[in-house]
Short mmCIF file of C-alpha atoms and ligand atoms in Angstrom, two decimals:
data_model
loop_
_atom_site.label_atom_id
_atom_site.label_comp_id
_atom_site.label_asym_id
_atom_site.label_seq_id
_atom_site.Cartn_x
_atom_site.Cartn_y
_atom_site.Cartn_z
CA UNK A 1 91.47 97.61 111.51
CA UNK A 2 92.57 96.72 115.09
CA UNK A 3 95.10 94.15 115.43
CA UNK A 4 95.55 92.04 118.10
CA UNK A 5 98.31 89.56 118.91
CA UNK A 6 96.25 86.31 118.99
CA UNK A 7 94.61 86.66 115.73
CA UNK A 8 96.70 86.34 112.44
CA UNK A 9 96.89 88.90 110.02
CA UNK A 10 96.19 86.73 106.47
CA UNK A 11 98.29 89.29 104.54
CA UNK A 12 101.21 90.82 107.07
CA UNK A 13 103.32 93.49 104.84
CA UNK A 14 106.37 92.31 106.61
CA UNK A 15 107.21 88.67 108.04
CA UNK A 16 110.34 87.85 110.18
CA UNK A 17 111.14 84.04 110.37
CA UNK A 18 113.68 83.54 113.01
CA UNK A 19 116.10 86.01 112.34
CA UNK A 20 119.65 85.53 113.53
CA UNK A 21 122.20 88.41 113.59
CA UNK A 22 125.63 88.70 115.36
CA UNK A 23 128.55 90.70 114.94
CA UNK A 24 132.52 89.68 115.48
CA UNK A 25 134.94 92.58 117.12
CA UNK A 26 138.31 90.44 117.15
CA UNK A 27 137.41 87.29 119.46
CA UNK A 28 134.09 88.35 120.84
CA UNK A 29 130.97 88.02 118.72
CA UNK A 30 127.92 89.29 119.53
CA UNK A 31 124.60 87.96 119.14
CA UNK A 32 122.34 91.02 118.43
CA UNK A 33 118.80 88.79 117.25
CA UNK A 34 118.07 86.09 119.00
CA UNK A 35 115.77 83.92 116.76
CA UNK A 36 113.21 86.91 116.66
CA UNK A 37 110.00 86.20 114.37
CA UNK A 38 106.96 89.01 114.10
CA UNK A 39 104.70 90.00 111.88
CA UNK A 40 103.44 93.61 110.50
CA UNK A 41 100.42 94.30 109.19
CA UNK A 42 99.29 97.24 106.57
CA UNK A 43 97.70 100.64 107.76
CA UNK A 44 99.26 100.72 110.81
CA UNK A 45 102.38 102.88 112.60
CA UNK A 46 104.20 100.07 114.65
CA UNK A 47 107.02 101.24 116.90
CA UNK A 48 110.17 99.37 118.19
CA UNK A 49 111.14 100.31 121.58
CA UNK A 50 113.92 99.35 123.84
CA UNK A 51 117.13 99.74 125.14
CA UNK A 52 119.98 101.09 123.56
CA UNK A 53 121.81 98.07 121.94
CA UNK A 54 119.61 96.00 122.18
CA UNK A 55 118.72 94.88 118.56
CA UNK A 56 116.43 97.62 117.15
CA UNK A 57 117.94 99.52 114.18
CA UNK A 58 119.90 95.78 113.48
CA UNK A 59 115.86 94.54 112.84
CA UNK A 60 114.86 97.82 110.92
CA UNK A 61 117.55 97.38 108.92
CA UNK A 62 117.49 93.67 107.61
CA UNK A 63 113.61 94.16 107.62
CA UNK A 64 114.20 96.80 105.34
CA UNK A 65 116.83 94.79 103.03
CA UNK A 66 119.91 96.97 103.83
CA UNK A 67 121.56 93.95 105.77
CA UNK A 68 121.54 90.28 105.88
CA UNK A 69 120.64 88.21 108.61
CA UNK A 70 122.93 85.37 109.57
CA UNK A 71 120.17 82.87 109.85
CA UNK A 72 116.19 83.38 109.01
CA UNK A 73 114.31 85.35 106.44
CA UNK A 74 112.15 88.40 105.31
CA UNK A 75 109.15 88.48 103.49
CA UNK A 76 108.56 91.51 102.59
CA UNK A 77 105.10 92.19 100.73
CA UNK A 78 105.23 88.30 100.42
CA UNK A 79 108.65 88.39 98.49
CA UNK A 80 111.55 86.98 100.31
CA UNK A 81 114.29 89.01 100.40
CA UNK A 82 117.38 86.71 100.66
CA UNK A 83 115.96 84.72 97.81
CA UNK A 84 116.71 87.91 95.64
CA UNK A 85 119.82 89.08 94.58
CA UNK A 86 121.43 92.19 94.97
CA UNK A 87 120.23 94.01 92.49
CA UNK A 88 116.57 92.72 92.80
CA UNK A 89 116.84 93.87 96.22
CA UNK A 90 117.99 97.30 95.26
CA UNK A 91 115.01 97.88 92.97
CA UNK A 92 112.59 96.38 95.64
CA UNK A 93 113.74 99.00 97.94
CA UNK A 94 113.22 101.93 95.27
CA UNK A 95 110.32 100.98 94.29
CA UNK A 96 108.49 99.87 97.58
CA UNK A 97 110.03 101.08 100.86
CA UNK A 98 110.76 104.69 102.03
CA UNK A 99 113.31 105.65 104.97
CA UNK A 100 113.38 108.64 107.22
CA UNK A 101 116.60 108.92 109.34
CA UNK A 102 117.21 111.08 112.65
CA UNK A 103 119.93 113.08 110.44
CA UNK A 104 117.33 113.86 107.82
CA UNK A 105 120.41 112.87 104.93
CA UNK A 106 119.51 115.50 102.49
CA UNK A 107 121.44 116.36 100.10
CA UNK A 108 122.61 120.25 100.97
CA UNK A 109 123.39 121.74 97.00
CA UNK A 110 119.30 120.42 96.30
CA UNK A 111 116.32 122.31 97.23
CA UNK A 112 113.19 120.54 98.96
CA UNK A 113 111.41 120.19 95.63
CA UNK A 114 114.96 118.51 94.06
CA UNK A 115 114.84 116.18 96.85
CA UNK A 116 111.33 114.95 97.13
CA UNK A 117 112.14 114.46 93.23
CA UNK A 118 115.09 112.54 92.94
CA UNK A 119 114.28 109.57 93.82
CA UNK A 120 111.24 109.86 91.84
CA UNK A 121 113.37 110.24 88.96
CA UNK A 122 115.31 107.12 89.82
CA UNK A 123 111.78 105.38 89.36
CA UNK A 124 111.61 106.32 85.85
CA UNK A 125 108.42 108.27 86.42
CA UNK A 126 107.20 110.44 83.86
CA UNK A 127 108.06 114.32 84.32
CA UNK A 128 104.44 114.76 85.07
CA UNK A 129 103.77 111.66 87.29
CA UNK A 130 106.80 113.51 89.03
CA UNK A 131 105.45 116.87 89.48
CA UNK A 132 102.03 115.52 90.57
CA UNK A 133 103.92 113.43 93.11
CA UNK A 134 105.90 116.08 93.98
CA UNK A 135 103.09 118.81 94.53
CA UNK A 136 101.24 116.48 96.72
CA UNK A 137 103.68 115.30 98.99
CA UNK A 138 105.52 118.57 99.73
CA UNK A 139 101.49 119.79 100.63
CA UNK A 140 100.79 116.99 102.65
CA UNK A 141 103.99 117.81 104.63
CA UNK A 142 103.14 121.32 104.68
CA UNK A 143 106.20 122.61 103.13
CA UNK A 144 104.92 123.70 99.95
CA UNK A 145 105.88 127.19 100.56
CA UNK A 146 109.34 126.19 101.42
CA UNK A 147 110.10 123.78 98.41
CA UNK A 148 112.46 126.36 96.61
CA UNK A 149 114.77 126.18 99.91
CA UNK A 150 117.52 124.50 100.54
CA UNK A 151 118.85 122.38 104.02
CA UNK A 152 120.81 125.54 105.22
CA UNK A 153 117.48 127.60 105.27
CA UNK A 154 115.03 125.24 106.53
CA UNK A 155 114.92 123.94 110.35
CA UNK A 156 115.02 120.68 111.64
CA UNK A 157 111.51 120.14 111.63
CA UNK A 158 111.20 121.42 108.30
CA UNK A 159 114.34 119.24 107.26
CA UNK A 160 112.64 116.09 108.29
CA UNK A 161 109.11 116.65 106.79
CA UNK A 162 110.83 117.31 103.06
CA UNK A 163 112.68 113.73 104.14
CA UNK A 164 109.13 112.24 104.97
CA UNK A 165 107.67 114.12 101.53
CA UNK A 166 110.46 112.33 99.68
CA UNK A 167 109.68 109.04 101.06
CA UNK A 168 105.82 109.51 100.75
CA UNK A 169 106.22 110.29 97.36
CA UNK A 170 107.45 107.20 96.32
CA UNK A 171 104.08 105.82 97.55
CA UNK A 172 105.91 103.12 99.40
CA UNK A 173 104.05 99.81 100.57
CA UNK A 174 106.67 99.87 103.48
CA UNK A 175 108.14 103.16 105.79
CA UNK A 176 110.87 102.61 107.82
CA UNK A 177 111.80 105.19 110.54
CA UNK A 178 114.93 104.77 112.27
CA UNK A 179 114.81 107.95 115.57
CA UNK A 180 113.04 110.42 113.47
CA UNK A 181 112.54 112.77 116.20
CA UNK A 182 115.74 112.27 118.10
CA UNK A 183 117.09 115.76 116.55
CA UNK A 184 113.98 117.85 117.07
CA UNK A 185 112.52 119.63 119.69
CA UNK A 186 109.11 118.71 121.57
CA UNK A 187 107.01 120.63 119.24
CA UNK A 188 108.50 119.45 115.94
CA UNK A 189 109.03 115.74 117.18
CA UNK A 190 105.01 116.23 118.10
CA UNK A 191 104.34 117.27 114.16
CA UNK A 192 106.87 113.97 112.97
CA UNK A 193 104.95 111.74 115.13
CA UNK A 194 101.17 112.78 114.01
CA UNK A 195 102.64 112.62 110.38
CA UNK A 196 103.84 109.48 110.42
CA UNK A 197 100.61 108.22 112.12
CA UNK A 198 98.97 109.78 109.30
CA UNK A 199 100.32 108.35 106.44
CA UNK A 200 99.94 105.16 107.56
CA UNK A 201 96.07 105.82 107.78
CA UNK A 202 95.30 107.63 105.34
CA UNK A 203 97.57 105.85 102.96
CA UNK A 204 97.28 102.12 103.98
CA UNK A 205 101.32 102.36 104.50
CA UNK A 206 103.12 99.72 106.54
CA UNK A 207 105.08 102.62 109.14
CA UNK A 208 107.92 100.94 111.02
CA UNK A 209 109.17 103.30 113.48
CA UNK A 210 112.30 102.72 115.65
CA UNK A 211 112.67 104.73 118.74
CA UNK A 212 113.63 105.84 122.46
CA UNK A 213 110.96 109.00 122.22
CA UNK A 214 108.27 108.09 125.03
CA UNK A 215 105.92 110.36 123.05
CA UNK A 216 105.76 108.20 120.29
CA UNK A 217 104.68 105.22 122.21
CA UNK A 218 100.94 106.83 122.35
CA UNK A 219 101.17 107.51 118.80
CA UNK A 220 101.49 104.01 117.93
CA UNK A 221 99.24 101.17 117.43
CA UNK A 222 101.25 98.90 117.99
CA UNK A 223 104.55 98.56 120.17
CA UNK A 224 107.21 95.82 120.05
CA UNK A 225 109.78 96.23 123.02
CA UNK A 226 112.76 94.39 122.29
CA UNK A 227 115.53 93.11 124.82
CA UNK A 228 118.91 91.38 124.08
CA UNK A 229 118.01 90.69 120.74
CA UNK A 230 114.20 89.74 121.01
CA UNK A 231 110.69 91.03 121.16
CA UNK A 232 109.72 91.26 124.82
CA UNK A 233 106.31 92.44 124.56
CA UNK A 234 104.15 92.95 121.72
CA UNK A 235 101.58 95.67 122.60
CA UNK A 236 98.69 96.28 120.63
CA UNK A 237 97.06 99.49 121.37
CA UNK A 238 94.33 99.22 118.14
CA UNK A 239 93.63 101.89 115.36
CA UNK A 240 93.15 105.56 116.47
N1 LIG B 313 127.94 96.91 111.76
C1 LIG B 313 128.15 96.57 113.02
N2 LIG B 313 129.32 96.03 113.41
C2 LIG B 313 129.55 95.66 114.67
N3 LIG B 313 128.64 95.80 115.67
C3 LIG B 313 127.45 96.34 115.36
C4 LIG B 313 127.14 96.76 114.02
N4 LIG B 313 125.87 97.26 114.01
C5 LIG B 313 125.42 97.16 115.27
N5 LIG B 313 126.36 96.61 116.07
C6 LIG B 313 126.21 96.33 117.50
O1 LIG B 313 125.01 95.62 117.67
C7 LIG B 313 124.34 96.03 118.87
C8 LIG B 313 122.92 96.46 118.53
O2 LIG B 313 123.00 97.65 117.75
P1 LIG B 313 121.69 98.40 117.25
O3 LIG B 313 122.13 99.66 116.58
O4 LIG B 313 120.85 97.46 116.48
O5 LIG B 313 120.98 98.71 118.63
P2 LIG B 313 119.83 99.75 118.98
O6 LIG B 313 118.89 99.03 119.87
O7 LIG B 313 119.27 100.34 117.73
O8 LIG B 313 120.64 100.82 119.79
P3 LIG B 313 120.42 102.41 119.94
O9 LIG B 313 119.08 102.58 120.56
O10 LIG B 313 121.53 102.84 120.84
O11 LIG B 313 120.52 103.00 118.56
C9 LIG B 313 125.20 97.11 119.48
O12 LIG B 313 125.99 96.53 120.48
C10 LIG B 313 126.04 97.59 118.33
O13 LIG B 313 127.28 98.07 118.77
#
């Protein structure tokens, strides 16, 4: 479903409520959110854009529960996430959010299959649950036939679609994307974006993307350009 900015989404995946974030080097502290509130909706690849320093992996992250904002709150799948503690937070993040970083962070001694696993494993899924999971993420990614490889063998592109298989197979409510094709060529980065843009269609999935990559911006359906700590514009470019 299209969104647009003037009509409310009843059930936004993600809610920010005047988040506050700043930083202290020595004397000078830095105010990276300004009082930013937004909502995300379900089914829908939304990409933060903007210049460098100016907020947008600071938002991904305490959207995502990895930091705390100074002032303000999350809800995330209508759970707020400083009213949990640490550990709630923790298991929160296993169970519903995957991440998919510009430096892939696999582990290099585990082969594509191990990876998409682990975490899997760390949900306490049952071996079969696991190999289901498994079979059908690596497929959608295309890297079935390159599951028994390690990082050493594979190339970047390949790299980052086992890290989107192992996120996908979580079956998370919530994908966050901090410059996942910052490391890849225009072809490969092309493949990221359209996968990304899939999942979030054909699996309902909340896809938070952060990035400088000008060819994502058509990908998305929604764009939030952020300056100095706040959402500039708030594009909404509808489902395609
Ligand atoms: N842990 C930290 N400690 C101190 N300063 C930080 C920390 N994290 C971020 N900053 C500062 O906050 C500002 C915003 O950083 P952030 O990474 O959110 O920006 P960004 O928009 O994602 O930038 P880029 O596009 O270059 O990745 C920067 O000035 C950065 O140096």
């Amino acid at each position: 479903m299209p969104y647009s900015n003037t009509v409310i989404d009843p059930n936004p995946m993600l809610v920010a409520e005047n988040l506050t974030k700043s930083f202290t080097s020595g004397q000078l502290s830095t105010r990276v959110l300004d009082d930013l509130s937004v909502e995300i909706g379900a089914g829908a690849l939304t990409l933060i854009s903007g210049p460098s320093g100016c907020g947008k992996s600071t938002l991904l992250s305490i959207l995502s529960g990895l930091q705390a904002p100074d002032h303000g709150r999350v809800l995330a799948l209508s759970e707020s996430l400083q009213a949990m503690d640490a550990k709630r937070v923790e298991a929160f993040r296993l169970h519903h959010t995957g991440f998919v970083f510009q430096g892939f962070n696999l582990f290099p001694a585990l082969t594509a299959r191990e990876q998409v696993q682990l975490p899997l494993q760390y949900m306490r899924l049952s071996a079969q649950e696991i190999t289901r999971r498994a079979d059908e993420a690596l497929a959608e990614m295309g890297m079935a036939h390159r599951q028994h490889l390690r990082p050493a063998a594979l190339s970047g592109g390949e790299k980052q679609r086992v890290a989107i298989a192992r996120a996908l197979a979580k079956a998370p409510a919530l994908l966050f994307a901090d410059e996942p094709t910052s490391a890849l060529d225009a072809a490969n980065g092309q493949i990221v974006i359209d996968l990304l843009h899939r999942i979030a269609r054909n699996h309902g999935t909340t896809v938070l993307c952060v990035s400088h990559d000008p060819r994502l911006i058509s990908h998305a359906d929604r764009v939030l350009t952020m300056e100095d700590g706040r959402i500039l514009d708030d594009s909404d470019r509808g489902a395609r």
